[in-house]
Short mmCIF file of C-alpha atoms in Angstrom, two decimals:
data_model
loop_
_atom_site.label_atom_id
_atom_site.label_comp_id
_atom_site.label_asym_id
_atom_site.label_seq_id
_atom_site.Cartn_x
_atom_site.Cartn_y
_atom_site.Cartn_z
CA UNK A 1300 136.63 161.47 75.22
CA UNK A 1301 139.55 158.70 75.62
CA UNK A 1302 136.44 155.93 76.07
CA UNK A 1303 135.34 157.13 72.70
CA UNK A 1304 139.10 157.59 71.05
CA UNK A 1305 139.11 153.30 72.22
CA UNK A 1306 135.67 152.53 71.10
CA UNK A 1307 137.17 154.04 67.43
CA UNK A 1308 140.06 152.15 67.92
CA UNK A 1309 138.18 149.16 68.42
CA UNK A 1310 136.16 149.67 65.51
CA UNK A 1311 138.91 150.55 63.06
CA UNK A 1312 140.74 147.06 64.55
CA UNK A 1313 137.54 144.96 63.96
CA UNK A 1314 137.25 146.69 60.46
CA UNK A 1315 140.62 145.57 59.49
CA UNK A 1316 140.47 141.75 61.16
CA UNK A 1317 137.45 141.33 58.63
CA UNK A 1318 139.74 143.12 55.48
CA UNK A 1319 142.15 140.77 56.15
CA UNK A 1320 139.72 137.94 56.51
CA UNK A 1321 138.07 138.46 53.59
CA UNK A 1322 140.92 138.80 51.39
CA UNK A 1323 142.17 135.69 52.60
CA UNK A 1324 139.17 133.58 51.74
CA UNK A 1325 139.59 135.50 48.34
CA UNK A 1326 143.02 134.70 47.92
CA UNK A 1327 143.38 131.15 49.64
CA UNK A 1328 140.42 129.73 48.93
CA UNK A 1329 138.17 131.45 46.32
CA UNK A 1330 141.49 132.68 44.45
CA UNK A 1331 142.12 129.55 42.71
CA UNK A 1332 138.39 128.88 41.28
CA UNK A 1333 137.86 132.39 40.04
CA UNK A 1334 141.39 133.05 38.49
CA UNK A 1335 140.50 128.89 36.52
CA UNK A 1336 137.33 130.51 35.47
CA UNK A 1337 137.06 130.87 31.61
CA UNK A 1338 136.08 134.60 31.16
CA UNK A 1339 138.88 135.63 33.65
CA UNK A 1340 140.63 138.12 31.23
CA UNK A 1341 143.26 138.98 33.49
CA UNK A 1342 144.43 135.13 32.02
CA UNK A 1343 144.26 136.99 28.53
CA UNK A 1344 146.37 139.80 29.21
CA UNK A 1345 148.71 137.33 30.80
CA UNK A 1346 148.19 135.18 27.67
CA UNK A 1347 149.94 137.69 25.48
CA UNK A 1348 152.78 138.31 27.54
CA UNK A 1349 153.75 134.21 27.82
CA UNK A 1350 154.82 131.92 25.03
CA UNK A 1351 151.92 129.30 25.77
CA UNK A 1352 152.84 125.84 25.64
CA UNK A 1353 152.32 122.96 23.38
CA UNK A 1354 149.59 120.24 23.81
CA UNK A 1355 150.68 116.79 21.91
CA UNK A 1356 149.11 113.35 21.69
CA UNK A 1357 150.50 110.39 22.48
CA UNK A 1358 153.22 110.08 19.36
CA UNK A 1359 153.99 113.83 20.08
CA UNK A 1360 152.40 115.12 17.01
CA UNK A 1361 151.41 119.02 18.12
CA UNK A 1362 147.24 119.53 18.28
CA UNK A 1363 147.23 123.44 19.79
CA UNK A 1364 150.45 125.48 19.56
CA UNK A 1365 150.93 128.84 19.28
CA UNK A 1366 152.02 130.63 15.96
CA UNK A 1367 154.22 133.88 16.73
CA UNK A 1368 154.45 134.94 12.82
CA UNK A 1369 153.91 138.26 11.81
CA UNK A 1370 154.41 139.80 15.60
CA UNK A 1371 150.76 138.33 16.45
CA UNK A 1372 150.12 135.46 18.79
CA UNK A 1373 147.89 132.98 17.47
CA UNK A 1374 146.69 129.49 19.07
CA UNK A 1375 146.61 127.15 16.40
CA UNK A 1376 144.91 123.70 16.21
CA UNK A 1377 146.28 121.55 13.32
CA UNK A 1378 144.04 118.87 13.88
CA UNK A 1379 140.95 121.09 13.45
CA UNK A 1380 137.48 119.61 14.06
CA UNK A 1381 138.91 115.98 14.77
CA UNK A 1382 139.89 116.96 18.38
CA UNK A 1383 137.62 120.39 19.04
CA UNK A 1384 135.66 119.32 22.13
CA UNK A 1385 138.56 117.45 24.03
CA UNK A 1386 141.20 120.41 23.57
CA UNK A 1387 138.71 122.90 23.50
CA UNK A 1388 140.13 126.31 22.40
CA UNK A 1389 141.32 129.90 23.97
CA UNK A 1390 140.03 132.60 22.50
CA UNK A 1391 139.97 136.30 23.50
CA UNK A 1392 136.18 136.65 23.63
CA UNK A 1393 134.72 133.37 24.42
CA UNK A 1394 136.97 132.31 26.58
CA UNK A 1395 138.36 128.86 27.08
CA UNK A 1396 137.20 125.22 27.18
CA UNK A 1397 138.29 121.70 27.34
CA UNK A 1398 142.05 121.20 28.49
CA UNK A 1399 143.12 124.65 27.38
CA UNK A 1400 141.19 125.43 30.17
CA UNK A 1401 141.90 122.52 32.47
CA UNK A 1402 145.68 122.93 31.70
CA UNK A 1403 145.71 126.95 31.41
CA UNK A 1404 147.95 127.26 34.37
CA UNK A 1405 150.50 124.71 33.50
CA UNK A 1406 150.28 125.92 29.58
CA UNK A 1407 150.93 129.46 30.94
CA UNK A 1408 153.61 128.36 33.08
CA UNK A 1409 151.75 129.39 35.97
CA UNK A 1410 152.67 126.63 38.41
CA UNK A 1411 155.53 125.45 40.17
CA UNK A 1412 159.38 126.56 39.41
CA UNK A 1413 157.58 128.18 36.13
CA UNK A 1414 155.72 130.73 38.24
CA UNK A 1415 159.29 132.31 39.57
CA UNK A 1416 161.24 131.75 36.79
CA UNK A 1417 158.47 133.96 34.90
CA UNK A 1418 158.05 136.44 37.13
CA UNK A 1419 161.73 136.65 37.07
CA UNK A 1420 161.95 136.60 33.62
CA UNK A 1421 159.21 139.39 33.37
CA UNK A 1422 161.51 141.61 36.08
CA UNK A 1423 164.45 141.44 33.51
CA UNK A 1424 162.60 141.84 30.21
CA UNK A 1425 162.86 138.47 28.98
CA UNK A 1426 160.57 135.90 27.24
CA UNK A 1427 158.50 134.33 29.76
CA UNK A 1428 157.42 130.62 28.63
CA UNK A 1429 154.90 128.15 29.33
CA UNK A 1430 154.94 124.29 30.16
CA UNK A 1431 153.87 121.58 27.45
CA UNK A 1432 151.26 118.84 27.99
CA UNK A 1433 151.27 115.08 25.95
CA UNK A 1434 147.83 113.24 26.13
CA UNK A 1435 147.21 109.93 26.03
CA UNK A 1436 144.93 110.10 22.86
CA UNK A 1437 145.85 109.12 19.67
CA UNK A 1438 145.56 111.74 16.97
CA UNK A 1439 145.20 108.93 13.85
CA UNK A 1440 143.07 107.13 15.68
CA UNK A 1441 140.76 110.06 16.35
CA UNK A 1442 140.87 111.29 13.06
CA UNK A 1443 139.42 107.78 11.90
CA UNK A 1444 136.89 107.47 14.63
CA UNK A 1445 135.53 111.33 12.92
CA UNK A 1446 135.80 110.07 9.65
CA UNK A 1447 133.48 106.80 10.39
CA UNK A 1448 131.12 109.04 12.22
CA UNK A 1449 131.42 110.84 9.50
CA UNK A 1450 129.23 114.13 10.44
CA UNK A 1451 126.51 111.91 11.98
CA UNK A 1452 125.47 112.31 15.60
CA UNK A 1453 127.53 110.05 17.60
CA UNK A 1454 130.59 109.73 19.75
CA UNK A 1455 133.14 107.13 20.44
CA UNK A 1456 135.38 106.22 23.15
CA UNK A 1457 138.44 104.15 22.68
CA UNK A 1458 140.51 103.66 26.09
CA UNK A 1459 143.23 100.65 27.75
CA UNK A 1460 140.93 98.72 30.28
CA UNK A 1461 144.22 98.01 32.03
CA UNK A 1462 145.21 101.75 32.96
CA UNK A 1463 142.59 103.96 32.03
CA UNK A 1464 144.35 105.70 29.19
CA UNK A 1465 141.48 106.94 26.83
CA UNK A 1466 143.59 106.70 23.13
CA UNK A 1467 139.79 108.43 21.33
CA UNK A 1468 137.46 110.68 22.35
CA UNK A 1469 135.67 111.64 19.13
CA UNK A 1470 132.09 113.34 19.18
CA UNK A 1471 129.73 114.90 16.33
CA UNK A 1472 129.61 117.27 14.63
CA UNK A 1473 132.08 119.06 15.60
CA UNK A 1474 133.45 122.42 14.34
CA UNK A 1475 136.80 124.30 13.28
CA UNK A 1476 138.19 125.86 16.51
CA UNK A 1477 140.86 128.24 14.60
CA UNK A 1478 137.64 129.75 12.97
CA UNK A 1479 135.97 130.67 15.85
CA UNK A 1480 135.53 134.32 15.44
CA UNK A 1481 133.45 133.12 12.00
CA UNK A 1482 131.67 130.84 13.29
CA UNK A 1483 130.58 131.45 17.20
CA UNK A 1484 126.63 132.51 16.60
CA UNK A 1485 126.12 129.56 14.34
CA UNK A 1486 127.82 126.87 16.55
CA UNK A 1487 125.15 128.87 19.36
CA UNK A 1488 122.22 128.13 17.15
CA UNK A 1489 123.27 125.31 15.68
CA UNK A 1490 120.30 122.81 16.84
CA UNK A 1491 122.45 119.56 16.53
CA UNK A 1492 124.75 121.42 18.83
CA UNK A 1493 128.52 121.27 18.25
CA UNK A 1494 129.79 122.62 21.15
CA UNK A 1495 128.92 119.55 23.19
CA UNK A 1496 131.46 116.61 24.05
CA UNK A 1497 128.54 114.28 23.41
CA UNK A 1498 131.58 111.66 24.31
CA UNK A 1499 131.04 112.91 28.32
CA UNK A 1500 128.87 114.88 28.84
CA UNK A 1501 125.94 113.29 26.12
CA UNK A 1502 122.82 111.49 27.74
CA UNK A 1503 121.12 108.31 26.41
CA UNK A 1504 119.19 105.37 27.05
CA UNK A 1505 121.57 102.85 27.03
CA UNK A 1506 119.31 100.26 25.34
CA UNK A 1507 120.65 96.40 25.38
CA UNK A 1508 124.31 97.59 26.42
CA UNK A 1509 122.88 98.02 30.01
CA UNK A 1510 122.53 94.04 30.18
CA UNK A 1511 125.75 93.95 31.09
CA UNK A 1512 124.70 95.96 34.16
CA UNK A 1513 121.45 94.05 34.78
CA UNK A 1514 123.66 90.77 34.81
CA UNK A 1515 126.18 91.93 37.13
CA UNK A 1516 123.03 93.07 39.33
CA UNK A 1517 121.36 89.52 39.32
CA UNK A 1518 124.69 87.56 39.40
CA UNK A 1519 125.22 89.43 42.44
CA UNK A 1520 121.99 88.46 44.29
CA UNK A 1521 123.14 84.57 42.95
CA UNK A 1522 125.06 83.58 40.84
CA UNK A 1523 123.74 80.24 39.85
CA UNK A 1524 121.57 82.21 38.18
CA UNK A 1525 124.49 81.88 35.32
CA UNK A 1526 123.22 78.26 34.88
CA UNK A 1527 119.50 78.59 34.80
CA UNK A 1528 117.37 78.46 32.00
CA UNK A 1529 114.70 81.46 30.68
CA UNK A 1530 112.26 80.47 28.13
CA UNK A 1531 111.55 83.72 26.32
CA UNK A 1532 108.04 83.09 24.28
CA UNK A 1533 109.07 86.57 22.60
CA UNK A 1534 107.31 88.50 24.97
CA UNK A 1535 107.03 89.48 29.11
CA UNK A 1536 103.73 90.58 30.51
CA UNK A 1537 104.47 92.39 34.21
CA UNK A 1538 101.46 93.76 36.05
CA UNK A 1539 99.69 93.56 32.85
CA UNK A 1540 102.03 95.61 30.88
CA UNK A 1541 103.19 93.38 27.66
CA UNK A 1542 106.82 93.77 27.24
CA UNK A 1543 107.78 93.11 23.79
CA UNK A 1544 111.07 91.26 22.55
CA UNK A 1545 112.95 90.88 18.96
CA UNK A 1546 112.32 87.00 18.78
CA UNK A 1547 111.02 84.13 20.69
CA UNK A 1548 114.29 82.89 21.54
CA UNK A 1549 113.18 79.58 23.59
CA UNK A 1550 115.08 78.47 26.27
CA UNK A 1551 118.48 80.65 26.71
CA UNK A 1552 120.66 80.60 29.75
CA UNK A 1553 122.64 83.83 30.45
CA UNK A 1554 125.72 83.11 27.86
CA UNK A 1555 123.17 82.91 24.83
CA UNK A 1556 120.57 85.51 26.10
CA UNK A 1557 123.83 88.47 26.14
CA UNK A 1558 124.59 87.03 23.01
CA UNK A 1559 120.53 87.25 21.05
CA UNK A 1560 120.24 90.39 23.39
CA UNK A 1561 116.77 88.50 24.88
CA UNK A 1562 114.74 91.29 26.63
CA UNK A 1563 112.20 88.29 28.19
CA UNK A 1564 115.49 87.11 30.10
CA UNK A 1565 117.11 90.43 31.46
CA UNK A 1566 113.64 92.25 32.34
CA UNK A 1567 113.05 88.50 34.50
CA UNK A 1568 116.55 89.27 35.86
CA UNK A 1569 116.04 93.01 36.74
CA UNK A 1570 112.78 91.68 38.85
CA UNK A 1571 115.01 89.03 40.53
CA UNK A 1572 117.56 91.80 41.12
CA UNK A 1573 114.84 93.91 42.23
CA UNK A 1574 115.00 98.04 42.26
CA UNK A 1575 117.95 98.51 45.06
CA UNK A 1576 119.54 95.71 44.05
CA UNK A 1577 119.75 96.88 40.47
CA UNK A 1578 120.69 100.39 41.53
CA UNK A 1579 123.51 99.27 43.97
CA UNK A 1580 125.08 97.58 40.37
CA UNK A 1581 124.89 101.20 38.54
CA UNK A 1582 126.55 103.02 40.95
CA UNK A 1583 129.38 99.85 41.41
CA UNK A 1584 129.61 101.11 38.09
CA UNK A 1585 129.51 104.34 38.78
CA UNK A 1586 127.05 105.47 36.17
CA UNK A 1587 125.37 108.33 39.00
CA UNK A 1588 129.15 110.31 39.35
CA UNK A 1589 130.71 111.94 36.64
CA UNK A 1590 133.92 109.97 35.12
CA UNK A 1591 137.14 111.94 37.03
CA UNK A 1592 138.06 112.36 33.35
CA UNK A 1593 139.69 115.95 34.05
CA UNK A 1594 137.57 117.77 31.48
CA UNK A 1595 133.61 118.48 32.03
CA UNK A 1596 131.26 115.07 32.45
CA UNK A 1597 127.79 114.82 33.21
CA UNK A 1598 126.47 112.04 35.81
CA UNK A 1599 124.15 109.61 34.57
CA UNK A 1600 120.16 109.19 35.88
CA UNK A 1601 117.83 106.95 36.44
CA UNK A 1602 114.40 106.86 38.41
CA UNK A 1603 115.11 106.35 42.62
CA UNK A 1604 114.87 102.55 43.67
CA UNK A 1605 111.91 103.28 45.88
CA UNK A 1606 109.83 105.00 43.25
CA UNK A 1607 110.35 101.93 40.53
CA UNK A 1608 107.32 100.26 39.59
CA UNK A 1609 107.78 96.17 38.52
CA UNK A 1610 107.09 97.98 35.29
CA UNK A 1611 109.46 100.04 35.32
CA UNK A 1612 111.97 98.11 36.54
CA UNK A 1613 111.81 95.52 34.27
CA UNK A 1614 112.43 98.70 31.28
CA UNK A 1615 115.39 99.83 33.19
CA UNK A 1616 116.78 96.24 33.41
CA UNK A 1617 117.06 96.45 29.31
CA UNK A 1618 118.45 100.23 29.24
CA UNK A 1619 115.25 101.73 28.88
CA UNK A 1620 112.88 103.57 31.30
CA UNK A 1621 114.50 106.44 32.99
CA UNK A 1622 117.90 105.42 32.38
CA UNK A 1623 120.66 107.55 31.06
CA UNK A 1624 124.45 107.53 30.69
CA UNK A 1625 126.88 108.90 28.33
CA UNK A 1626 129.12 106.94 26.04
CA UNK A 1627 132.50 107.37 28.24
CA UNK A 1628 130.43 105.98 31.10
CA UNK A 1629 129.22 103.00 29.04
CA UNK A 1630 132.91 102.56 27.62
CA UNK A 1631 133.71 102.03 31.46
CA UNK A 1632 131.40 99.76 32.13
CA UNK A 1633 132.95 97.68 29.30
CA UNK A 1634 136.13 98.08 30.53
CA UNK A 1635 135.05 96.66 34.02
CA UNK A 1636 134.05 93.31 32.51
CA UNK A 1637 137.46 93.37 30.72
CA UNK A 1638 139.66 93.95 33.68
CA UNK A 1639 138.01 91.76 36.20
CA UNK A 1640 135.30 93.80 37.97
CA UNK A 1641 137.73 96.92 38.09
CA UNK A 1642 137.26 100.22 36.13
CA UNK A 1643 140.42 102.49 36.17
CA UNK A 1644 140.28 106.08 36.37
CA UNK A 1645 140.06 107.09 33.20
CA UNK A 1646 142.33 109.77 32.22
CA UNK A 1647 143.36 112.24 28.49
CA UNK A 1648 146.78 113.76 30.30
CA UNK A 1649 149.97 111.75 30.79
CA UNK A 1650 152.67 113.85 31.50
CA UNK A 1651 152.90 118.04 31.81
CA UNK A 1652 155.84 119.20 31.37
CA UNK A 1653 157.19 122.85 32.37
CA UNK A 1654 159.53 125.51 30.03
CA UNK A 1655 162.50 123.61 31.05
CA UNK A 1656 161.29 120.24 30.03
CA UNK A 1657 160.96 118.67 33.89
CA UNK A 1658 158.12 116.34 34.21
CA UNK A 1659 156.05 117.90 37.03
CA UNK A 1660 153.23 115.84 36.54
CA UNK A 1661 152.81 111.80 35.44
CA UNK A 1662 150.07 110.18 35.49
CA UNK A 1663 150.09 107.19 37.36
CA UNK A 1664 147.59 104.36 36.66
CA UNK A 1665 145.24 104.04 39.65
CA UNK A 1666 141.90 102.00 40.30
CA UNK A 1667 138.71 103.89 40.44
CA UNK A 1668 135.83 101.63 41.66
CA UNK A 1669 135.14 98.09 41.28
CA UNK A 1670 131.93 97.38 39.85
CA UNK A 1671 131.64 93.39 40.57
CA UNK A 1672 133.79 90.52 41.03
CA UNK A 1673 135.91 88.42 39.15
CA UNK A 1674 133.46 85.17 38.73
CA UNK A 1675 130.93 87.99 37.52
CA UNK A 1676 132.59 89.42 35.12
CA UNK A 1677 133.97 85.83 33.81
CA UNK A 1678 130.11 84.64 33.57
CA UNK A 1679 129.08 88.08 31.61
CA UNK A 1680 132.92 87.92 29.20
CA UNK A 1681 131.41 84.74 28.17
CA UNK A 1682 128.23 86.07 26.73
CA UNK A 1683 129.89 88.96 25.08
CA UNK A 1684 132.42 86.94 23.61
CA UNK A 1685 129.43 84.81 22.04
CA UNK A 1686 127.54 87.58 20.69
CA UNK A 1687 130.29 88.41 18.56
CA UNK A 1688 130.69 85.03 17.66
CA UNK A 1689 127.27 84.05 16.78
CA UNK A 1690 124.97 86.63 18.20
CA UNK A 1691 123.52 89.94 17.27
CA UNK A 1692 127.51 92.03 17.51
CA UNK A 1693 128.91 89.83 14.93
CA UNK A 1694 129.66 92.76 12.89
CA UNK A 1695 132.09 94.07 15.94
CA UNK A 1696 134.25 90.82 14.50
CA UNK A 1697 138.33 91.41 13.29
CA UNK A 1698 140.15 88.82 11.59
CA UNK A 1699 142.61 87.25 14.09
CA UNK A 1700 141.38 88.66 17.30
CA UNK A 1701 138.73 87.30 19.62
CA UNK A 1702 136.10 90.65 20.66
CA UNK A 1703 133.47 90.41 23.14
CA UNK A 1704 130.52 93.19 22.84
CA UNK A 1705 127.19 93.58 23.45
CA UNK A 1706 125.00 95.82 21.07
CA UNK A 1707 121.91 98.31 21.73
CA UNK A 1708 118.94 99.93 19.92
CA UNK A 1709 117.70 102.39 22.17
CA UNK A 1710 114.44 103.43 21.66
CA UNK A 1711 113.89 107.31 22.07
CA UNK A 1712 111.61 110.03 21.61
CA UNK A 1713 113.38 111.62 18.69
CA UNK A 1714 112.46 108.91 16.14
CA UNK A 1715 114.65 105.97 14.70
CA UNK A 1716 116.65 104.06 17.55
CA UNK A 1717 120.20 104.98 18.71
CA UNK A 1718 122.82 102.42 17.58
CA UNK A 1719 124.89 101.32 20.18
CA UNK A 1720 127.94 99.07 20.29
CA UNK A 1721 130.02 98.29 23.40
CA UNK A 1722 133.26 95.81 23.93
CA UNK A 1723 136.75 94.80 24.65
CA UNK A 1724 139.72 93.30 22.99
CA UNK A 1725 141.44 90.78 22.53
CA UNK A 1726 139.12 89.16 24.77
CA UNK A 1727 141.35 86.58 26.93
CA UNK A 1728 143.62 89.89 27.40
CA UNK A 1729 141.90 92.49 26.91
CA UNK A 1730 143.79 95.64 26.11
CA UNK A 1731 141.50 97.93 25.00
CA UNK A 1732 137.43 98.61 25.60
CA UNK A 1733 135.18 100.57 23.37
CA UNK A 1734 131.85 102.27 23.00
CA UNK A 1735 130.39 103.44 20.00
CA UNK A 1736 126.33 105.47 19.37
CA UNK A 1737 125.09 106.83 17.06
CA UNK A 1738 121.99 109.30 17.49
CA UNK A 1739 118.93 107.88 15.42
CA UNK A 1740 120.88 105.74 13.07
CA UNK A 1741 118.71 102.16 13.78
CA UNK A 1742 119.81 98.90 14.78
CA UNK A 1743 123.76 99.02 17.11
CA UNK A 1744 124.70 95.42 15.40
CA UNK A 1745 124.48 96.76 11.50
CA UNK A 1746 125.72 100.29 12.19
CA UNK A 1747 127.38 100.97 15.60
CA UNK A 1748 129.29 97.45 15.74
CA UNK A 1749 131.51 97.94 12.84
CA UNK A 1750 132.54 101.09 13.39
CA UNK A 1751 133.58 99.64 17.01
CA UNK A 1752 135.33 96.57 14.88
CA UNK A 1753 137.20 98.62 12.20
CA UNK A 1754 138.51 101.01 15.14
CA UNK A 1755 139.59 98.04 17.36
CA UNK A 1756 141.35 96.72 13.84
CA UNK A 1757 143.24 99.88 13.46
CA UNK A 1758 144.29 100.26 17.02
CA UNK A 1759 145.79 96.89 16.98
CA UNK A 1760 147.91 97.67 13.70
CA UNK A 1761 148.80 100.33 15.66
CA UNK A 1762 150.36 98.46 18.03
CA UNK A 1763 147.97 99.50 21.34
#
């Protein structure tokens, strides 16, 4: 009888060791994921007990508040469609996205001193408050980026090459996030589909704007290769495959062939490069990750080194093949050449803020990979700085201000090309990189390159 009383007791003692396991793991290290994820409604019943905070862009104009009036809570988003897919939205039944997600906790004041002086707050009956977050983005520039796009496919991604400040993030079409209960199963069916930042988490071949890549590949494997001479008869046969270009552009070194965007040249320097060369270049560049952005990104493809045909190679080494990226990574790579071989970590937030006002977070500019070296990025500057000169992004060109780019027209299976546009300016100090596409619009030098120039204008009268 007492063997079987300890045998219970032993049983009852293991039963509660693996209670108190299991809630741990729950509460220490599952707890944070599940109470972050976006149906959670326990947030929602929270939500209407706490004055949510502010978000503001980077002049500290308000683009989701909360409107108290008439006894009802309601998030509000003055900017409307311009900024939908980077703030996202809160909403009762769908949940939330973007950095009212990201953010909930600070926005809640969920976090730090907040959290007790809440709870407190909520023991004596008071009005419990939330923190306030300013971005780095720029809510004129934004709207202008959505006006050029105007309703078109496309995205564009305007950001400081020095720090890693994004000042637009702009993708469409977009949609109305204070209309969301009217317009949820449309955006859902919608087949040009709204919802999606195409900005970070869009994928497409990159077309010409991957020679920067393919340079910084071959430079890397020598870089006299700067100084030699292609002769481009307007065409590249590889294992019998004939690989067409734009022109017969004679004999180009590297500086003219980034700046006539000569396909005979770059697929020659993807084969020099060869497959693991070129691949150890895209992920310097850090096209495979996902941008550590802070809202959702996708990782861009392409086909494994060891399964690259010459054929293929040579497609890949002018942004075609299996290659795809997103616009944010492509504005990155830009922003590379610009800063000397380093890419920043890019970043929307710069400071949170909680009910009192105390800065609890600041963004500090830090360096995120570097993609080549110096002398690389000096030889490939050049040729971007003499496309827009005299080559094919001479439409990326503002009065006063030197830009360097480097256009694409990605061929794709949905019919006309993509227009592409990628670049930096000024370009002897550069202070701000940009990518521009446009889904199925044609050629990136007549339609993606002054959208890039007019934006890079405007940012400068702005004072970036």
């Amino acid at each position: 009888m007492k063997q079987n009383i300890l045998k219970l007791g032993y049983l009852l003692l293991g039963l509660l060791a693996v209670l108190v396991i299991y809630l741990s793991y729950m509460q220490l290290y599952r707890g944070p994921a599940l109470a972050d994820n976006p149906y959670n409604r326990r947030y929602q019943e929270y939500e209407a007990q706490v004055k949510r905070g502010t978000i503001y862009d980077t002049k500290g104009i308000a683009l989701a508040k909360s409107d108290y009036s008439q006894s009802k809570n309601r998030r509000v988003y003055p900017a409307g469609q311009n900024t939908a897919q980077v703030i996202g939205y809160i909403n009762e039944r769908y949940g939330r996205a973007g950095l009212e997600s990201a953010y909930d906790r600070n926005l809640l004041g969920m976090e730090g001193a907040d959290r007790f002086r809440n709870l407190l707050n909520r023991l004596l009956g008071r009005e419990q408050l939330g923190g306030d977050v300013t971005l780095t983005v720029d809510s004129a520039l934004q709207k202008l980026a959505m006006d050029m796009l105007g309703g078109r496919r496309g995205a564009v991604v305007l950001l400081d090459p020095r720090t890693g400040a994004v000042r637009v993030m702009a993708s469409s079409p977009s949609y109305d996030p204070n209309r969301l209960e009217d317009i949820w199963p449309q955006l859902l069916q919608d087949p040009q589909a709204p919802l999606i930042n195409r900005a970070t988490q869009g994928a497409y071949p990159p077309g010409s704007t991957f020679k920067i890549i393919t340079a910084a590949a071959a430079l890397a494997t020598d870089l006299s290769l700067a100084e030699k001479r292609f002769d481009c008869p307007g065409y590249l046969v590889v294992n019998g495959f004939k690989l067409d270009d734009t022109a017969a552009h004679g004999e180009v070194d590297l500086t003219r062939a980034l700046a006539v965007s000569c396909n005979t040249t770059f697929a020659q320097l993807g084969l020099i490069a060869g497959a693991e060369g070129l691949q150890r270049a895209v992920k310097a560049f850090g096209l495979l990750q996902e941008p550590p952005v802070g809202i959702p990104a996708r990782a861009g493809t392409m086909a494994a080194a060891g399964a690259m045909t010459p054929t293929e190679l040579a497609s890949s080494a002018i942004g075609q093949g299996e290659v795809l990226v997103s616009p944010l990574q492509m504005a990155l790579s830009a922003a590379a050449i610009a800063n000397r071989g380093i890419i920043m970590q890019p970043y929307l937030v710069d400071t949170v803020k909680d009910s009192l006002g105390t800065t609890v977070k600041q963004q500090v500019a830090r360096t995120w990979l570097t993609a080549t070296t110096p002398e690389i990025a000096e030889k490939i500057k050049a040729g971007m700085t003499s496309a827009v000169k005299n080559g094919t992004a001479q439409a990326a060109a503002v009065s006063g201000m030197q830009v360097a780019g480097k256009t694409g027209s990605a061929q794709n299976p949905q019919g006309q090309t993509h227009a592409w546009f990628i670049g930096f300016a000024p370009s002897d100090q550069p202070r701000l990189a940009v990518a521009v596409i446009l889904e199925n619009a044609g050629p990136g030098g007549a339609v993606a390159a002054p959208v890039a120039g007019s934006l890079l204008a405007a940012a400068v009268a702005a004072g970036y």
